mmCIF file of C-alpha atoms in Angstrom:
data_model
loop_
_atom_site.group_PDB
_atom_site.id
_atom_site.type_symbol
_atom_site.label_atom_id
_atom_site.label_comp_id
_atom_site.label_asym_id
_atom_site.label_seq_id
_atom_site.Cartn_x
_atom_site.Cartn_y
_atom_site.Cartn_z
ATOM 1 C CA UNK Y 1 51.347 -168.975 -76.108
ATOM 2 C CA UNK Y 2 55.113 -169.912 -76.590
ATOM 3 C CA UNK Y 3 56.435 -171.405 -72.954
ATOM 4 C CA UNK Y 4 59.316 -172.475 -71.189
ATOM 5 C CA UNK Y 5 58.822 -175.926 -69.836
ATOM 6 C CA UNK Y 6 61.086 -177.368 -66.901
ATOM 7 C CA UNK Y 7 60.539 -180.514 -65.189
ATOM 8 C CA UNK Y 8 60.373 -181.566 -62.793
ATOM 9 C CA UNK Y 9 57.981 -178.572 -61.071
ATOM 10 C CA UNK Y 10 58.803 -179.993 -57.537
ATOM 11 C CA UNK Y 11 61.459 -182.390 -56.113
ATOM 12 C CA UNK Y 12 62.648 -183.472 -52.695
ATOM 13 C CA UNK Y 13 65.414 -185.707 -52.355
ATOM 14 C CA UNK Y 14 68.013 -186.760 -50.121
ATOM 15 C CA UNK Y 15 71.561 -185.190 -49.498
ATOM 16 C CA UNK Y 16 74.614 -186.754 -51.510
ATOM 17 C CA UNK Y 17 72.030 -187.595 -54.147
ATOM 18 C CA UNK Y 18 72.158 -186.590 -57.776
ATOM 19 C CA UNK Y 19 69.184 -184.424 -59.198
ATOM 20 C CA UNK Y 20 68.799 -183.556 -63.035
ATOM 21 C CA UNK Y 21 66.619 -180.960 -63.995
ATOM 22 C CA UNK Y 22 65.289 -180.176 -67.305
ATOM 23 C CA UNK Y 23 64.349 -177.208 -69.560
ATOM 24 C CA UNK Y 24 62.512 -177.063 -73.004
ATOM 25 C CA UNK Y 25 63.150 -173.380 -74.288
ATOM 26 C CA UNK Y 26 61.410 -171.735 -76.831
ATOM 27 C CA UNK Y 27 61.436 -172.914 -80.564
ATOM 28 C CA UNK Y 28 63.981 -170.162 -81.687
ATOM 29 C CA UNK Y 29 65.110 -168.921 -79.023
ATOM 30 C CA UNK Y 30 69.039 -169.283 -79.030
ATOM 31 C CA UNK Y 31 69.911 -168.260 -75.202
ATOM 32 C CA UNK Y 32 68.988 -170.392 -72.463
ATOM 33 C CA UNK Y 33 69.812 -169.261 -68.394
ATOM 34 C CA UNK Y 34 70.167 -171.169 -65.449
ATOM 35 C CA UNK Y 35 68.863 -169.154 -62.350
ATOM 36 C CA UNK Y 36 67.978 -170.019 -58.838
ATOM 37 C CA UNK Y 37 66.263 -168.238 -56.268
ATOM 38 C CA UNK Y 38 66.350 -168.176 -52.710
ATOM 39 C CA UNK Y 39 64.763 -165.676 -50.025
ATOM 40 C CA UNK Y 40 67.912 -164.712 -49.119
ATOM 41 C CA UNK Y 41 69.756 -163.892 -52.169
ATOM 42 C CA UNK Y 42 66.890 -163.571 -54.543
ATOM 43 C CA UNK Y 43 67.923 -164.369 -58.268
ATOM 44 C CA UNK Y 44 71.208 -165.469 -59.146
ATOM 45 C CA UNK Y 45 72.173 -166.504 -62.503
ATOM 46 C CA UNK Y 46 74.232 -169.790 -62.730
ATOM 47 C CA UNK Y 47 74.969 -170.060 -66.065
ATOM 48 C CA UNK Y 48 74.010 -169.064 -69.651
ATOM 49 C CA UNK Y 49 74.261 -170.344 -73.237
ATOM 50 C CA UNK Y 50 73.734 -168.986 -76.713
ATOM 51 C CA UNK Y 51 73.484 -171.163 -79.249
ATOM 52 C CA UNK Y 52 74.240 -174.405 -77.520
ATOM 53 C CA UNK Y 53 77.623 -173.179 -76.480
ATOM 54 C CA UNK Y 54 78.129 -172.360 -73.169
ATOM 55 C CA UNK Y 55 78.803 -168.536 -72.149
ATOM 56 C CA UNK Y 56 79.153 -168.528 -68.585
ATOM 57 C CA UNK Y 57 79.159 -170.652 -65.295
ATOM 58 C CA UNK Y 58 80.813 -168.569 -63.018
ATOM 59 C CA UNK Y 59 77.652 -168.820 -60.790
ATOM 60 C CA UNK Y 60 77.948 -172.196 -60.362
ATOM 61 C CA UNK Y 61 80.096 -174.494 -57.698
ATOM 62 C CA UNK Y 62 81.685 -175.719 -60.143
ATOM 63 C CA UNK Y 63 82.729 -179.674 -57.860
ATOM 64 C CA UNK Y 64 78.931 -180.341 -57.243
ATOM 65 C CA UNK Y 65 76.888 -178.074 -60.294
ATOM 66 C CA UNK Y 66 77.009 -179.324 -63.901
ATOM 67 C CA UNK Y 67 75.274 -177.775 -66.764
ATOM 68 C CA UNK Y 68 74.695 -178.727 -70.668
ATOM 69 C CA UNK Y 69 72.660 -178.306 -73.709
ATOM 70 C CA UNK Y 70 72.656 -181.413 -75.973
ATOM 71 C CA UNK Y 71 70.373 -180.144 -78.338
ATOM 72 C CA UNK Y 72 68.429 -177.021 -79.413
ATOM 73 C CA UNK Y 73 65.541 -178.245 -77.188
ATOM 74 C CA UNK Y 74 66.861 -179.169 -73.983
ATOM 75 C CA UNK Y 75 69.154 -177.887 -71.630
ATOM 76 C CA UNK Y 76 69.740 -179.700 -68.230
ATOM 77 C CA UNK Y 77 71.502 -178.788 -64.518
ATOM 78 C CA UNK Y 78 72.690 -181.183 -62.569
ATOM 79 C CA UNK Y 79 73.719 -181.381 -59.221
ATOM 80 C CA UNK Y 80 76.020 -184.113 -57.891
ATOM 81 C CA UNK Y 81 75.974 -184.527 -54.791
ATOM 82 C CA UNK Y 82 73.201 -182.293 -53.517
ATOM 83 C CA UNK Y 83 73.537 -180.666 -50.302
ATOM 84 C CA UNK Y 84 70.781 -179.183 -48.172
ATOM 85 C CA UNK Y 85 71.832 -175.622 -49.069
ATOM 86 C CA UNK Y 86 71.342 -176.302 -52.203
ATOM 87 C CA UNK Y 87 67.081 -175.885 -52.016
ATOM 88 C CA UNK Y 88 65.890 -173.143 -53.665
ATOM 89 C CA UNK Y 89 63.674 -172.438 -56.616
ATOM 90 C CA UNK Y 90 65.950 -172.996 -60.275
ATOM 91 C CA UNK Y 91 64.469 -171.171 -62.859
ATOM 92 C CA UNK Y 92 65.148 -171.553 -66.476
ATOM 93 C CA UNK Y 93 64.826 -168.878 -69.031
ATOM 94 C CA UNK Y 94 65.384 -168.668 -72.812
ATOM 95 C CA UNK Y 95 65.312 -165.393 -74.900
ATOM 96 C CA UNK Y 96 66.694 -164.153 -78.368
ATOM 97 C CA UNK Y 97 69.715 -162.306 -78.343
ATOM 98 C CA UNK Y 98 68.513 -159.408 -79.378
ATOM 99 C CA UNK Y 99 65.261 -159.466 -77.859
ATOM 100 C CA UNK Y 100 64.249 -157.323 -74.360
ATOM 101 C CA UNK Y 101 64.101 -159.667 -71.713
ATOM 102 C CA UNK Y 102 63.492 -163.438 -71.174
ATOM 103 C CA UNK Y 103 60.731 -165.244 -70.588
ATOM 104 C CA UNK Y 104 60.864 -167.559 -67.705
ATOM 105 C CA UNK Y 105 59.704 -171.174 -67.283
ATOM 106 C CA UNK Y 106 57.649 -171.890 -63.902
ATOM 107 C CA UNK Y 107 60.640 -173.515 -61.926
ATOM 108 C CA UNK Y 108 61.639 -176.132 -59.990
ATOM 109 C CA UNK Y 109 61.505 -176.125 -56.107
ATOM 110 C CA UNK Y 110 64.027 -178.581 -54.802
ATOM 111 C CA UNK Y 111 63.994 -179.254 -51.671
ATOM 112 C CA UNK Y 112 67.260 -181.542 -50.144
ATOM 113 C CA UNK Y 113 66.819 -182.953 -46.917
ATOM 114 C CA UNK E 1 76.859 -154.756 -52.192
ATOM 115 C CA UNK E 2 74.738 -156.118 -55.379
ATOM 116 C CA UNK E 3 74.898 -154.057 -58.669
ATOM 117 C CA UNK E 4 71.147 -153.779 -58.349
ATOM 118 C CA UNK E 5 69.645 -153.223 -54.798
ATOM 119 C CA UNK E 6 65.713 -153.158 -54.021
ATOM 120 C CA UNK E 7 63.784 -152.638 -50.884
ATOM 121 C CA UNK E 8 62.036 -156.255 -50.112
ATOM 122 C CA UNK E 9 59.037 -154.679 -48.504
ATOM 123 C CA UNK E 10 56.599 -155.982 -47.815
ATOM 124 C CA UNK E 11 54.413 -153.117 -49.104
ATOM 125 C CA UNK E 12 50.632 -152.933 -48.177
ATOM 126 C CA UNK E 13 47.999 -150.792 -49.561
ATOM 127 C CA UNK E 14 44.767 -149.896 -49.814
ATOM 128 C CA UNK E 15 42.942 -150.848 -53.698
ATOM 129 C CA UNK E 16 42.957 -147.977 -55.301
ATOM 130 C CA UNK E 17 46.658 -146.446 -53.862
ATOM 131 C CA UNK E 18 49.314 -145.547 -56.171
ATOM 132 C CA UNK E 19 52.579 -147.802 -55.633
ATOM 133 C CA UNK E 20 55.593 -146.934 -55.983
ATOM 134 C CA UNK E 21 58.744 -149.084 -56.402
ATOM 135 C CA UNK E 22 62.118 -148.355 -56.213
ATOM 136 C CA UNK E 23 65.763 -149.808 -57.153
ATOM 137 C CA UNK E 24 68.681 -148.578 -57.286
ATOM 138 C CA UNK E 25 72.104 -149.663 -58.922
ATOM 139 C CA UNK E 26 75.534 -149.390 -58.965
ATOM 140 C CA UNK E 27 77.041 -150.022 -62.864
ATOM 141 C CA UNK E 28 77.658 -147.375 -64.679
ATOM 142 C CA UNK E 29 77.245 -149.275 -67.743
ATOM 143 C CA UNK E 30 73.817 -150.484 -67.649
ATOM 144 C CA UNK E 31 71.314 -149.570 -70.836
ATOM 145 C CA UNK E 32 68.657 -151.428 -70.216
ATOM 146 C CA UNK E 33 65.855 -151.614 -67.116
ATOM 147 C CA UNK E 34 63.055 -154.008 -66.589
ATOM 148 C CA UNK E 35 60.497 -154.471 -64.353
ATOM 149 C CA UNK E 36 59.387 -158.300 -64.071
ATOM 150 C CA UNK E 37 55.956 -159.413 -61.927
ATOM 151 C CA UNK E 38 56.100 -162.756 -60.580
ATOM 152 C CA UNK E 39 53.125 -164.595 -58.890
ATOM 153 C CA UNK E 40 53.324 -167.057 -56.446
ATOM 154 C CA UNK E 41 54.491 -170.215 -57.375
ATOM 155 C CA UNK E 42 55.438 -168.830 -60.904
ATOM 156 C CA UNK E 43 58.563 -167.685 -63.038
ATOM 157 C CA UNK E 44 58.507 -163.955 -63.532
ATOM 158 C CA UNK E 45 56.931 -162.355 -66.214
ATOM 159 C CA UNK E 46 57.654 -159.450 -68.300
ATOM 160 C CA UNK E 47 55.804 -156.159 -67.363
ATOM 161 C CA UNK E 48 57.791 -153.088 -69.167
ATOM 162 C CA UNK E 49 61.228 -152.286 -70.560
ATOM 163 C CA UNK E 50 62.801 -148.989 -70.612
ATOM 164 C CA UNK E 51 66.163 -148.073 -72.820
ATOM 165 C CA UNK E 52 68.433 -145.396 -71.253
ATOM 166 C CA UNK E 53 66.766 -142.704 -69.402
ATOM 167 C CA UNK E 54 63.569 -141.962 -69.371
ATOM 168 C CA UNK E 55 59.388 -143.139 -68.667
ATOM 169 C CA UNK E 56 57.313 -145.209 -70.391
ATOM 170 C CA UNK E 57 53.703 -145.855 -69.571
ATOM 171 C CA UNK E 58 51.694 -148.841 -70.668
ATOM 172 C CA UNK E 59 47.765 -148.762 -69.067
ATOM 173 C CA UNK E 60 48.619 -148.346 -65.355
ATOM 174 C CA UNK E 61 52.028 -149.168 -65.472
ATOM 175 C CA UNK E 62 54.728 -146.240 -65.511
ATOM 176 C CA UNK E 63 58.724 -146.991 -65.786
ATOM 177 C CA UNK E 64 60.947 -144.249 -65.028
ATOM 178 C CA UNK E 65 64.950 -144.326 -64.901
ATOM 179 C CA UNK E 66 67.074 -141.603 -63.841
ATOM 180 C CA UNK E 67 71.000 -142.639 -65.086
ATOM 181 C CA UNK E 68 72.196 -139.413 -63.441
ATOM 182 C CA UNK E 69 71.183 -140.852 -60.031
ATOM 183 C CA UNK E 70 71.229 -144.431 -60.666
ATOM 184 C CA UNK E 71 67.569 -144.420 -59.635
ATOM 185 C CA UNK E 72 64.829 -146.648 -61.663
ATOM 186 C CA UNK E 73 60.988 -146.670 -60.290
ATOM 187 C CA UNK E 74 57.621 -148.216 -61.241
ATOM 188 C CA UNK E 75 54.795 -146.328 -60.494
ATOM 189 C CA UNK E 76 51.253 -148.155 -60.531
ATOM 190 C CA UNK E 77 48.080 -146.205 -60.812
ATOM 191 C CA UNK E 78 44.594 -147.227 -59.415
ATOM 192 C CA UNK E 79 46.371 -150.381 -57.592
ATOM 193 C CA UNK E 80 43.998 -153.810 -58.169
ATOM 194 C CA UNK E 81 44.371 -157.010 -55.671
ATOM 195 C CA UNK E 82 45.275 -158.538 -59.240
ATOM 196 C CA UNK E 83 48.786 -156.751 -58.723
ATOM 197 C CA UNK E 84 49.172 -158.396 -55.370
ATOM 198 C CA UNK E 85 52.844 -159.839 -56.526
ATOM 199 C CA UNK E 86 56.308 -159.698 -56.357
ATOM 200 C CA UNK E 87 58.265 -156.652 -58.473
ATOM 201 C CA UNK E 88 61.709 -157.633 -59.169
ATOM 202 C CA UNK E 89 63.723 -154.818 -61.320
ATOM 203 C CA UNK E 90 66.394 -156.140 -63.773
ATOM 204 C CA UNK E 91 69.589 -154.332 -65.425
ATOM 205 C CA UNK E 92 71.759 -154.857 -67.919
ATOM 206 C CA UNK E 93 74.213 -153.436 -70.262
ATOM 207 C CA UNK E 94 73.104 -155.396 -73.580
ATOM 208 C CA UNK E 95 76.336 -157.693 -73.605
ATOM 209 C CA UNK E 96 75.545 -159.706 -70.444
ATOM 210 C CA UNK E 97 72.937 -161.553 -68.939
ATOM 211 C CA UNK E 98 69.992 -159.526 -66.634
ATOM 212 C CA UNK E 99 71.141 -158.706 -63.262
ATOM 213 C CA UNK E 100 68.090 -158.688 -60.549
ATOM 214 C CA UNK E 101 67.244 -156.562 -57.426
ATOM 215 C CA UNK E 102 65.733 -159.029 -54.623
ATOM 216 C CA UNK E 103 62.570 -158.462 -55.826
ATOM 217 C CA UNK E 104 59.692 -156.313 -53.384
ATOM 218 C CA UNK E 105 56.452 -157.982 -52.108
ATOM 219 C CA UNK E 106 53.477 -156.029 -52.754
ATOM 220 C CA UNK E 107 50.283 -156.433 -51.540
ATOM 221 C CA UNK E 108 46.584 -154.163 -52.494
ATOM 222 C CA UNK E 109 44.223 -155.158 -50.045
ATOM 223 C CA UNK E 110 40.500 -155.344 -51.471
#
């Protein structure tokens, strides 16, 4: 079964430091999200890309969030500094433009204390 | 508000029940409705798509959307503890990126 693979699955670090995490799409798939999830707000899309290029961020705080794809295989969001409002689960996804739906990866839960 | 709104529950019922989930939203120019299951500690998953209005079944699972009203539901039949889960609905107009409701908690008690 084709999967979206983030790393790292958990993470806990400290305010005002800098956390990097990392998504392998699908082989072939040419749209990659950024989403993150909280309780309170559920699932809110950060930013998207199709085909490497980079579609829309208006999701993200734009000082602190930073997100690229340097290749076909792996996209990454950063967060400089981190702040504790900032925990929640961030989900990547990855889907074919005109496919139905995306499939998700399993997440990371950051946690910044 | 959000452009898709969904009652968080929790819902509890008996095995067996039929469930019934609702969302509703507010753009006029969404085509497409999903229905995503996520477990626990996992990245939703697919469960059905519908185009337009309409229902679509698939084994237990029925989708219905109702453009007139704004109104999309997913009925389960013979509820399992297996569909003990978390049923977030998804819209969007096939030029943007999915929009979600907050997702409802369900939970079929053995």
């Amino acid at each position: 079964d084709a999967r979206v693979t983030q790393t790292p699955r958990h993470k806990v670090t400290e305010m005002g430091q800098e956390v990097t995490m990392r998504c392998q799409p699908i082989l072939g798939h040419n749209t990659v999200f950024w989403y993150r999830q909280t309780m309170m707000q559920g699932l809110e899309l950060l930013a998207y890309f199709r085909n490497r290029a980079p579609l829309d961020d208006s999701g993200m705080p734009k000082d602190r969030f930073s997100a690229e794809m340097p290749d076909a295989t792996l996209a990454t969001l950063k967060i400089q500094p981190s702040e504790p409002r900032d925990s929640a689960v961030y989900f990547c996804a990855s889907g074919l433009q005109t496919d139905y739906g995306y499939t998700f990866g399993s997440g990371t839960r950051l946690t910044v204390v | 508000q959000k452009e898709v709104e969904q009652d968080p529950g929790p819902l509890s019922v008996p095995e067996g029940a039929i469930v019934s989930l609702n969302c509703t939203y507010s753009n006029s120019a969404f085509q497409y409705f999903m229905w995503y299951r996520q477990y626990s500690r996992k990245g939703p998953e697919l469960l059905m798509y519908t185009y337009s209005s309409g229902n679509k079944e698939d084994g237990r699972f029925t989708a219905q959307v109702d453009k007139s009203s704004k109104y999309i539901s997913l009925f389960i039949r013979d509820s399992q503890p297996s569909d003990s889960a978390t049923y977030l609905c998804a819209s969007y107009s096939g030029n943007t990126p999915l929009v979600f409701g907050k997702g409802t908690r369900l939970s079929v008690i053995a």
